[in-house]
Amino acid sequence: MPTHDVTLEEPKMSTDNYEVVHSKSEVFYPEYERKSDLKHQTHYCPGCGHGVAHKLIAEAIEDLKLQDQTILVSPVGCSVFAYYYFDVGNVQVAHGRAPAAATGLKRACPDKIVIAYQGDGDLAAIGTAEIVHAANRGEKISVFFVNNAIYGMTGGQMAPTTLVGQRSTTSPWGRRPVNEGFPLHMAEMLASLEAPVYIERVALSDNKNIMKARRAVRKALELQRDGAGFTFVEILSPCPTIWGKDPVEARRWVAEKMIPNFPLEVFRDRKVEIPNNNVPPHKTVAELIGGEEKPSSQPTPPRRHHFRELGIKIAGFGGQGVLLLGQLLAEMGMREGLEVSWLPSYGPEMRSGSAHCHVCLSKDRIGSPLLSRPDVLIAMNEISLRKFASQVVPGGTIIYGRDRLPEDIELPQVQVVCIPASEIADKLGLAKVANVVIMGALLEETECLSPKTAITVLEAKVKNPTLLELDRKALEAGRLYIDHTVAMGAITQADGFAQ
Ligand SMILES: Cc1ncc(C[n+]2csc(CCOP(=O)(O)OP(=O)(O)O)c2C)c(N)n1
Ligand code: SF4
């Protein structure tokens, strides 16, 4: 028998002979930083629908050339790390709050394409209120709702969309409507509202349905691009890991079990005109909040501020006027032409619980009203001093509402001013003006705002003439204390004496 020499040639892996028609979307990062040694793959389980849904969204963003405009709001759930994959603007929010955050983003940046991406636990359980109200207001956002009928991330608890009879760790006998209620049909629920423009349910069960899902995702983004209104795509999606199935069985389960329970349909596709009969009042903010007094009748002297941005944290007990002091400072800043923010935080008790607020005064737009490193801390009591002193930036200032510091306290490299605000207020005849004493001390010590502006704001706010007079005295007393006592160097040391 003749023998033949057979040499096997390596197949050519060049793209010369063929055209690449399908590759990873450019909207995905080239490498996924989260995986130290597996930068080419996501953290999703094999066969998970999130990967497919991500792909459809990325491809639609790319095809529609929206990458530079898109902001993706990722949820809590298995898709919490969406921001490791999508090379767009990303925000990750608290459980269920994606539609609320997306509302804020879209209203602040109407030219952006804002997407809320949510699971069924996130959207239909903890976030039911947010989605219903965003849809009802007709927010011009797109919501992609990945319904896998279970809580994936936390290990398979029952979701609002879990099917009747479906087992989960919290319904081990299978969901019983008599005990756990019926599955929620979010697309149908939202379609009962007036405002949404587009609502469709699709499924990642087979290639044909995946192509329909692709079209739905694209349509939602196109509608948003064209300024249409609220768009919502529910995507029935496999979760092989928690369902205990292999990827093929899991897709079959979507087709055979989920689709009969959650019919695939376009529930809404129409133009909606929302009447806009609420013309905003033609008044300035200062006019609106300053009562009857128009700022033009009381021009605020132009003031040169020595800071670009100043963060002030004010902390104490509820009832000490902590939050009011913050509001007064914010209003003063506004009247001096600064950008301002005021962010309160307080416990459930009206009196004696802890309360604090953050005030930003800035020449530029304020990025965040939350201050993790304040320039100035006003501590109205010892607990607040101990809790927040270490946050103050080096070289910052602490104004402590007592005559001396606690013996054992360790403070960062900051300027400390002690002022017995309550005692001073008591002597004036009213303990509750201690916060205005502190305000006087702050203005004198830091020169951040003008005392004249303080008087203007107090006059606009305090209607009772006796109280107004006390406030004037309190402001002056706080300033004098700094000038006559603290500036002399007597009260700023831990032992209460000058160095
Ligand atoms: C306020 C809050 N409550 C509960 C949790 C726990 N938690 C994390 S993910 C999740 C459910 C996620 O399920 P789903 O939205 O269906 O997303 P999936 O993981 O299935 O994609 C829960 C309850 C949390 N992180 N935060
Ligand atoms: S647990 Fe389910 S939803 Fe989560 S990544 Fe795995 S397959 Fe996807």
Coordinates of C-alpha atoms and ligand atoms in Angstrom, one line a residue:
M1 CA 0.0 0.0 0.0
P2 CA 1.4 3.4 -1.0
T3 CA 2.1 5.7 1.9
H4 CA 1.6 9.4 1.7
D5 CA 3.5 12.0 3.6
V6 CA 0.8 14.2 5.1
T7 CA 1.9 17.6 6.5
L8 CA -0.8 19.5 8.4
E9 CA -0.8 23.2 7.8
E10 CA -1.7 25.5 10.7
P11 CA -5.0 27.3 9.8
K12 CA -4.3 30.9 9.0
M13 CA -5.7 33.2 11.8
S14 CA -5.5 36.4 9.8
T15 CA -8.5 38.7 9.2
D16 CA -7.3 39.2 5.5
N17 CA -9.7 36.6 4.3
Y18 CA -12.8 37.4 6.2
E19 CA -14.5 40.4 7.7
V20 CA -15.1 40.5 11.5
V21 CA -18.8 41.3 11.8
H22 CA -19.3 40.6 15.4
S23 CA -16.9 41.6 18.2
K24 CA -16.9 42.9 21.7
S25 CA -18.6 46.3 21.8
E26 CA -16.4 49.3 22.2
V27 CA -18.7 50.4 24.9
F28 CA -17.2 47.7 27.1
Y29 CA -13.8 48.4 28.6
P30 CA -11.0 46.5 26.8
E31 CA -10.1 44.9 30.2
Y32 CA -12.2 44.3 33.3
E33 CA -10.1 45.7 36.1
R34 CA -12.0 43.8 38.8
K35 CA -10.6 40.5 37.9
S36 CA -6.9 40.5 38.7
D37 CA -5.9 37.6 36.5
L38 CA -9.0 37.2 34.3
K39 CA -9.4 40.6 32.9
H40 CA -11.2 39.4 29.8
Q41 CA -14.2 37.9 31.6
T42 CA -17.0 39.2 33.8
H43 CA -18.0 38.0 37.2
Y44 CA -21.3 36.5 36.1
C45 CA -21.9 32.8 36.2
P46 CA -21.8 30.9 32.9
G47 CA -25.2 31.2 31.2
C48 CA -26.3 34.1 33.3
G49 CA -28.7 36.5 31.5
H50 CA -27.0 39.6 32.8
G51 CA -24.1 39.1 30.5
V52 CA -26.4 38.9 27.5
A53 CA -28.4 41.9 28.7
H54 CA -25.2 43.9 29.1
K55 CA -24.2 43.0 25.6
L56 CA -27.5 44.1 24.1
I57 CA -27.3 47.4 25.9
A58 CA -23.6 48.0 25.0
E59 CA -24.3 47.3 21.3
A60 CA -27.3 49.6 21.2
I61 CA -25.3 52.4 22.9
E62 CA -22.6 51.9 20.3
D63 CA -24.8 51.7 17.3
L64 CA -26.7 54.8 18.3
K65 CA -23.4 56.6 19.1
L66 CA -24.5 57.5 22.6
Q67 CA -21.4 56.3 24.5
D68 CA -20.2 59.8 25.5
Q69 CA -23.7 60.8 26.6
T70 CA -24.7 57.8 28.6
I71 CA -24.9 57.5 32.4
L72 CA -25.6 54.0 33.7
V73 CA -27.1 53.6 37.1
S74 CA -26.3 50.2 38.5
P75 CA -28.2 48.6 41.3
V76 CA -27.6 46.3 44.2
G77 CA -27.8 42.7 43.1
C78 CA -25.6 40.5 40.9
S79 CA -25.2 43.4 38.4
V80 CA -23.9 45.8 41.1
F81 CA -20.5 45.7 39.3
A82 CA -21.9 46.8 35.9
Y83 CA -19.6 49.8 36.2
Y84 CA -16.6 47.5 35.7
Y85 CA -17.7 46.7 32.2
F86 CA -19.5 49.7 30.7
D87 CA -17.2 52.5 29.6
V88 CA -19.8 55.2 30.1
G89 CA -20.6 57.5 33.0
N90 CA -21.4 55.2 36.0
V91 CA -23.2 55.6 39.3
Q92 CA -23.9 52.8 41.7
V93 CA -26.8 53.4 44.0
A94 CA -28.4 52.0 47.1
H95 CA -30.8 49.0 46.8
G96 CA -33.9 49.9 44.8
R97 CA -33.0 53.6 44.4
A98 CA -31.9 53.5 40.7
P99 CA -35.0 55.2 39.3
A100 CA -34.7 58.0 41.9
A101 CA -31.0 58.5 41.2
A102 CA -31.7 58.3 37.5
T103 CA -34.4 61.0 37.9
G104 CA -32.0 63.3 39.6
L105 CA -29.3 62.7 36.9
K106 CA -31.7 63.2 34.0
R107 CA -33.2 66.4 35.4
A108 CA -29.8 67.8 36.2
C109 CA -28.4 66.7 32.8
P110 CA -31.3 66.5 30.4
D111 CA -29.0 66.0 27.4
K112 CA -27.6 62.7 28.8
I113 CA -29.0 59.3 28.2
V114 CA -29.7 57.9 31.7
I115 CA -30.2 54.2 32.1
A116 CA -31.4 52.4 35.3
Y117 CA -30.4 48.7 35.2
Q118 CA -32.2 46.7 37.9
G119 CA -32.9 43.1 39.1
D120 CA -36.3 42.0 40.3
G121 CA -35.4 42.1 44.0
D122 CA -34.0 45.6 43.5
L123 CA -36.9 47.0 41.3
A124 CA -39.9 45.0 42.4
A125 CA -39.3 44.5 46.2
I126 CA -37.2 47.2 48.0
G127 CA -37.5 49.6 45.1
T128 CA -41.2 49.3 44.2
A129 CA -42.0 52.9 45.2
E130 CA -39.2 54.4 43.2
I131 CA -40.0 52.7 40.0
V132 CA -43.8 53.3 40.3
H133 CA -43.3 57.0 40.9
A134 CA -40.6 57.5 38.3
A135 CA -42.9 55.9 35.8
N136 CA -45.9 57.9 36.9
R137 CA -44.0 61.1 36.6
G138 CA -42.9 60.1 33.1
E139 CA -39.2 60.6 33.9
K140 CA -37.3 60.6 30.6
I141 CA -35.1 57.6 31.5
S142 CA -34.8 54.1 30.3
V143 CA -35.2 51.2 32.8
F144 CA -33.9 47.8 31.9
F145 CA -35.5 45.4 34.4
V146 CA -33.7 42.0 34.5
N147 CA -36.3 39.6 35.9
N148 CA -34.8 36.2 36.9
A149 CA -37.6 35.4 39.4
I150 CA -35.2 35.1 42.3
Y151 CA -32.7 37.0 44.4
G152 CA -29.5 35.9 42.7
M153 CA -26.8 37.7 44.6
T154 CA -27.9 36.8 48.1
G155 CA -28.3 33.1 47.3
G156 CA -31.8 32.5 46.1
Q157 CA -34.5 34.1 48.3
M158 CA -38.0 34.5 47.0
A159 CA -38.5 37.6 44.8
P160 CA -41.8 39.4 44.1
T161 CA -41.6 37.8 40.6
T162 CA -40.9 34.2 41.9
L163 CA -43.5 31.9 40.2
V164 CA -46.3 30.2 42.0
G165 CA -44.9 26.9 43.2
Q166 CA -41.3 27.9 42.6
R167 CA -38.9 26.9 45.4
S168 CA -36.5 29.4 46.9
T169 CA -34.6 29.4 50.2
T170 CA -37.4 31.4 51.8
S171 CA -40.2 29.4 50.1
P172 CA -38.7 25.9 50.3
W173 CA -42.2 24.4 49.8
G174 CA -42.7 26.5 46.7
R175 CA -44.4 29.9 46.5
R176 CA -48.0 29.8 47.9
P177 CA -50.2 32.7 46.9
V178 CA -52.2 32.3 50.1
N179 CA -49.0 33.0 52.1
E180 CA -46.7 35.0 49.8
G181 CA -49.1 36.5 47.4
F182 CA -49.0 36.2 43.6
P183 CA -46.0 37.2 41.4
L184 CA -45.9 40.9 40.6
H185 CA -46.2 41.7 36.9
M186 CA -44.3 45.0 36.7
A187 CA -44.7 45.7 33.0
E188 CA -48.5 45.3 33.3
M189 CA -48.5 47.4 36.5
L190 CA -46.6 50.3 35.0
A191 CA -48.7 50.1 31.8
S192 CA -51.7 51.1 33.9
L193 CA -50.1 54.5 34.4
E194 CA -50.6 57.5 32.1
A195 CA -47.1 58.7 31.6
P196 CA -44.9 55.9 30.2
V197 CA -44.3 55.9 26.5
Y198 CA -42.9 52.5 25.9
I199 CA -43.1 49.3 27.9
E200 CA -42.2 45.9 26.5
R201 CA -41.4 42.5 28.0
V202 CA -38.8 40.3 26.2
A203 CA -37.0 37.1 27.1
L204 CA -33.5 35.7 26.8
S205 CA -34.8 32.2 26.1
D206 CA -33.6 31.6 22.5
N207 CA -31.9 33.4 19.7
K208 CA -35.1 34.7 18.2
N209 CA -36.3 36.2 21.4
I210 CA -32.8 37.6 22.1
M211 CA -33.0 39.4 18.8
K212 CA -36.4 40.8 19.9
A213 CA -34.8 41.9 23.2
R214 CA -32.1 43.6 21.2
R215 CA -34.6 45.6 19.3
A216 CA -36.5 46.6 22.4
V217 CA -33.4 47.8 24.2
R218 CA -32.5 49.8 21.1
K219 CA -35.9 51.3 20.8
A220 CA -36.0 52.4 24.4
L221 CA -32.7 54.2 24.0
E222 CA -33.8 55.8 20.7
L223 CA -37.0 57.1 22.3
Q224 CA -35.0 58.6 25.1
R225 CA -32.5 60.1 22.7
D226 CA -35.5 61.7 20.9
G227 CA -36.8 63.1 24.2
A228 CA -39.9 60.9 24.3
G229 CA -40.4 59.9 27.9
F230 CA -40.3 57.0 30.3
T231 CA -39.3 53.7 28.7
F232 CA -39.2 50.3 30.4
V233 CA -38.0 46.9 29.1
E234 CA -38.6 43.9 31.2
I235 CA -36.1 41.1 30.3
L236 CA -36.9 37.6 31.4
S237 CA -33.5 36.2 32.2
P238 CA -31.9 32.9 33.2
C239 CA -30.1 32.4 36.5
P240 CA -28.7 28.9 36.1
T241 CA -26.7 28.9 39.4
I242 CA -29.6 29.7 41.7
W243 CA -32.1 27.7 39.7
G244 CA -29.7 24.7 39.9
K245 CA -29.8 24.2 36.2
D246 CA -27.2 24.1 33.4
P247 CA -27.2 27.1 31.0
V248 CA -29.2 25.3 28.4
E249 CA -31.8 24.0 30.8
A250 CA -32.1 27.4 32.3
R251 CA -32.9 29.0 29.0
R252 CA -35.5 26.3 28.4
W253 CA -37.0 27.1 31.8
V254 CA -37.3 30.8 30.8
A255 CA -39.2 29.6 27.7
E256 CA -41.4 26.9 29.3
K257 CA -42.1 28.4 32.8
M258 CA -41.5 32.1 32.8
I259 CA -43.0 33.2 29.5
P260 CA -46.4 31.5 30.1
N261 CA -46.5 33.4 33.4
F262 CA -45.0 36.6 32.1
P263 CA -46.3 37.0 28.5
L264 CA -44.1 38.7 26.0
E265 CA -45.8 41.8 24.8
V266 CA -45.5 45.4 23.9
F267 CA -47.7 46.9 26.7
R268 CA -47.2 50.5 25.7
D269 CA -46.0 52.3 22.6
R270 CA -47.5 55.7 22.2
K271 CA -46.7 59.3 22.3
V272 CA -47.6 60.9 25.5
E273 CA -48.1 64.7 26.0
I274 CA -47.8 65.6 29.7
P275 CA -49.5 69.0 30.2
N276 CA -47.1 71.6 31.5
N277 CA -49.5 74.1 33.1
N278 CA -47.2 75.0 36.0
V279 CA -45.2 78.1 34.9
P280 CA -42.5 78.6 37.5
P281 CA -42.8 81.9 39.5
H282 CA -40.7 84.7 38.1
K283 CA -39.0 85.4 41.4
T284 CA -35.5 85.0 42.6
V285 CA -34.7 82.3 45.2
A286 CA -33.9 85.0 47.7
E287 CA -37.2 86.6 47.1
L288 CA -39.0 83.3 47.5
I289 CA -37.3 82.2 50.7
G290 CA -36.6 85.7 52.2
G291 CA -40.3 86.5 52.8
E292 CA -41.6 89.9 51.8
E293 CA -38.2 91.6 51.8
K294 CA -36.7 91.9 48.3
P295 CA -32.9 91.6 48.3
S296 CA -32.9 94.6 45.9
S297 CA -34.2 96.8 48.6
Q298 CA -31.3 95.6 50.8
P299 CA -28.3 95.3 48.7
T300 CA -25.6 93.1 50.2
P301 CA -22.2 94.8 50.1
P302 CA -19.9 92.9 47.7
R303 CA -17.6 90.8 49.7
R304 CA -14.3 89.2 48.9
H305 CA -14.2 85.8 50.4
H306 CA -10.8 84.4 51.3
F307 CA -11.7 80.8 50.3
R308 CA -12.8 79.0 47.2
E309 CA -14.7 76.5 49.2
L310 CA -15.4 76.2 52.9
G311 CA -17.0 73.2 54.5
I312 CA -18.5 73.6 57.9
K313 CA -19.9 70.8 60.0
I314 CA -22.1 71.7 62.9
A315 CA -22.9 69.1 65.5
G316 CA -24.7 68.8 68.8
F317 CA -27.9 67.7 70.4
G318 CA -31.4 68.1 68.9
G319 CA -32.8 71.3 70.3
Q320 CA -29.5 73.2 70.3
G321 CA -30.3 74.9 67.1
V322 CA -27.7 73.0 65.1
L323 CA -29.7 72.6 61.9
L324 CA -31.1 76.2 62.1
L325 CA -27.5 77.6 62.4
G326 CA -26.6 75.7 59.3
Q327 CA -29.6 77.1 57.4
L328 CA -28.8 80.6 58.5
L329 CA -25.2 80.2 57.3
A330 CA -26.3 78.8 54.0
E331 CA -28.7 81.7 53.5
M332 CA -26.0 84.2 54.4
G333 CA -23.7 82.6 51.8
M334 CA -26.4 82.8 49.2
R335 CA -27.0 86.5 49.9
E336 CA -23.2 87.0 49.5
G337 CA -23.4 85.4 46.0
L338 CA -21.9 82.1 46.9
E339 CA -23.0 78.6 45.9
V340 CA -24.3 76.9 49.0
S341 CA -25.6 73.6 50.3
W342 CA -27.0 72.5 53.6
L343 CA -27.3 68.8 54.4
P344 CA -29.0 67.8 57.7
S345 CA -28.7 64.6 59.5
Y346 CA -30.6 63.8 62.7
G347 CA -31.9 60.9 64.7
P348 CA -35.6 60.0 65.4
E349 CA -35.8 62.0 68.7
M350 CA -36.9 65.6 68.4
R351 CA -35.1 66.6 71.6
S352 CA -31.7 65.5 72.9
G353 CA -31.0 63.1 70.1
S354 CA -27.8 63.8 68.1
A355 CA -28.1 66.2 65.2
H356 CA -25.6 67.5 62.7
C357 CA -25.5 69.3 59.4
H358 CA -23.0 70.1 56.7
V359 CA -22.8 73.5 55.1
C360 CA -20.8 74.2 52.0
L361 CA -19.9 77.7 50.9
S362 CA -18.3 77.9 47.6
K363 CA -17.3 80.1 44.7
D364 CA -17.8 77.2 42.3
R365 CA -20.6 74.7 41.8
I366 CA -20.7 72.2 44.7
G367 CA -20.0 68.6 43.8
S368 CA -21.3 67.0 46.9
P369 CA -23.1 68.5 50.0
L370 CA -21.6 65.7 52.2
L371 CA -18.4 66.7 54.0
S372 CA -16.1 64.0 55.0
R373 CA -13.3 66.4 55.8
P374 CA -14.7 69.7 57.0
D375 CA -12.6 72.9 57.2
V376 CA -14.5 74.0 60.3
L377 CA -16.2 71.9 63.0
I378 CA -18.7 73.5 65.3
A379 CA -19.1 71.1 68.2
M380 CA -21.9 72.2 70.5
N381 CA -21.3 69.4 72.9
E382 CA -18.5 67.0 74.0
I383 CA -19.9 63.9 72.2
S384 CA -19.8 65.8 68.9
L385 CA -16.3 67.0 69.6
R386 CA -15.0 63.5 70.3
K387 CA -16.9 62.0 67.4
F388 CA -16.0 64.5 64.6
A389 CA -12.8 66.3 65.6
S390 CA -10.5 63.9 63.8
Q391 CA -12.3 64.7 60.5
V392 CA -11.2 68.3 60.5
V393 CA -8.6 69.1 57.8
P394 CA -5.1 69.9 59.1
G395 CA -5.0 73.6 59.7
G396 CA -8.8 73.8 60.0
T397 CA -10.7 75.2 62.9
I398 CA -12.8 73.7 65.7
I399 CA -15.2 75.9 67.6
Y400 CA -16.2 74.1 70.8
G401 CA -19.3 75.3 72.7
R402 CA -17.8 75.0 76.1
D403 CA -15.3 77.1 78.1
R404 CA -12.5 74.5 77.9
L405 CA -11.6 71.2 76.2
P406 CA -11.9 67.9 78.0
E407 CA -8.6 67.0 79.7
D408 CA -8.0 63.7 77.9
I409 CA -8.9 64.7 74.3
E410 CA -6.4 64.3 71.5
L411 CA -7.0 66.7 68.6
P412 CA -5.5 67.0 65.2
Q413 CA -3.3 70.0 64.1
V414 CA -6.1 72.5 64.1
Q415 CA -7.0 75.9 65.6
V416 CA -9.3 75.3 68.6
V417 CA -11.6 78.0 70.0
C418 CA -13.6 77.3 73.2
I419 CA -16.6 79.5 73.9
P420 CA -19.2 78.8 76.6
A421 CA -22.0 79.6 74.3
S422 CA -24.8 78.4 76.6
E423 CA -23.6 80.4 79.6
I424 CA -23.3 83.5 77.4
A425 CA -26.8 82.9 76.1
D426 CA -28.2 82.3 79.6
K427 CA -26.7 85.6 80.7
L428 CA -28.5 87.3 77.8
G429 CA -31.7 85.8 79.1
L430 CA -32.4 83.0 76.6
A431 CA -30.5 79.7 76.4
K432 CA -31.7 79.0 72.9
V433 CA -29.7 81.8 71.4
A434 CA -26.5 79.8 72.1
N435 CA -26.4 78.9 68.4
V436 CA -26.3 82.6 67.4
V437 CA -23.5 83.2 70.0
I438 CA -21.6 80.5 68.2
M439 CA -22.4 82.1 64.8
G440 CA -20.9 85.3 66.0
A441 CA -17.8 83.4 67.1
L442 CA -17.5 81.7 63.8
L443 CA -17.8 84.9 61.8
E444 CA -15.2 86.6 63.9
E445 CA -12.8 83.8 64.0
T446 CA -12.9 82.7 60.4
E447 CA -14.3 85.9 58.7
C448 CA -16.1 83.6 56.3
L449 CA -19.2 85.7 56.0
S450 CA -20.1 89.3 57.0
P451 CA -21.8 90.0 60.3
K452 CA -23.9 92.6 58.4
T453 CA -25.3 89.7 56.2
A454 CA -26.0 87.8 59.4
I455 CA -28.1 90.7 60.7
T456 CA -30.0 90.9 57.4
V457 CA -30.8 87.2 57.5
L458 CA -31.8 87.3 61.1
E459 CA -34.1 90.3 60.4
A460 CA -35.7 88.4 57.5
K461 CA -36.2 85.2 59.6
V462 CA -37.0 86.3 63.1
K463 CA -40.4 88.0 63.2
N464 CA -40.6 88.4 67.0
P465 CA -38.9 91.7 67.8
T466 CA -37.8 90.7 71.4
L467 CA -36.2 87.6 70.0
L468 CA -34.6 89.5 67.2
E469 CA -33.0 91.9 69.7
L470 CA -31.7 88.9 71.7
D471 CA -30.2 87.4 68.5
R472 CA -28.5 90.7 67.7
K473 CA -27.0 90.7 71.2
A474 CA -26.0 87.0 71.0
L475 CA -24.2 87.6 67.7
E476 CA -22.4 90.5 69.1
A477 CA -21.5 88.6 72.3
G478 CA -20.0 85.7 70.3
R479 CA -17.9 88.1 68.3
L480 CA -16.7 90.0 71.3
Y481 CA -15.8 86.8 73.1
I482 CA -13.5 86.0 70.3
D483 CA -12.0 89.5 70.2
H484 CA -11.6 90.0 74.0
T485 CA -11.1 86.5 75.4
V486 CA -10.0 84.0 72.8
A487 CA -7.8 86.4 70.8
M488 CA -6.0 87.1 74.0
G489 CA -5.0 83.4 74.0
A490 CA -6.7 82.5 77.3
I491 CA -9.2 79.8 76.5
T492 CA -7.8 77.7 73.7
Q493 CA -5.6 75.3 75.5
A494 CA -6.6 71.9 76.9
D495 CA -6.1 73.1 80.4
G496 CA -8.1 76.2 79.8
F497 CA -5.1 78.6 80.2
A498 CA -2.8 80.4 77.9
Q499 CA 0.5 78.8 76.9
Ligands
LIG1 C1 -30.7 47.8 51.9 C2 -30.3 46.4 51.5 N1 -31.1 45.4 51.8 C3 -30.8 44.1 51.4 C4 -29.6 43.9 50.8 C5 -29.2 42.5 50.4 N2 -29.4 42.3 49.0 C6 -28.3 42.4 48.1 S1 -28.7 42.0 46.6 C7 -30.3 41.6 47.0 C8 -31.3 41.1 46.0 C9 -30.9 41.1 44.6 O1 -31.8 40.5 43.8 P1 -32.2 41.0 42.4 O2 -32.5 42.4 42.4 O3 -33.2 40.1 41.9 O4 -30.8 40.8 41.6 P2 -30.0 39.6 41.0 O5 -28.9 39.4 42.1 O6 -31.0 38.4 41.0 O7 -29.5 40.0 39.7 C10 -30.5 41.8 48.4 C11 -31.8 41.6 49.1 C12 -28.8 45.0 50.5 N3 -27.6 44.9 49.9 N4 -29.2 46.3 50.9
SF4_2 S1 -26.4 34.0 40.6 FE1 -27.8 34.1 38.9 S2 -28.1 36.2 38.4 FE2 -26.3 36.1 39.7 S3 -24.5 36.0 38.3 FE3 -25.1 33.9 38.8 S4 -26.5 33.3 37.2 FE4 -26.4 35.5 37.2

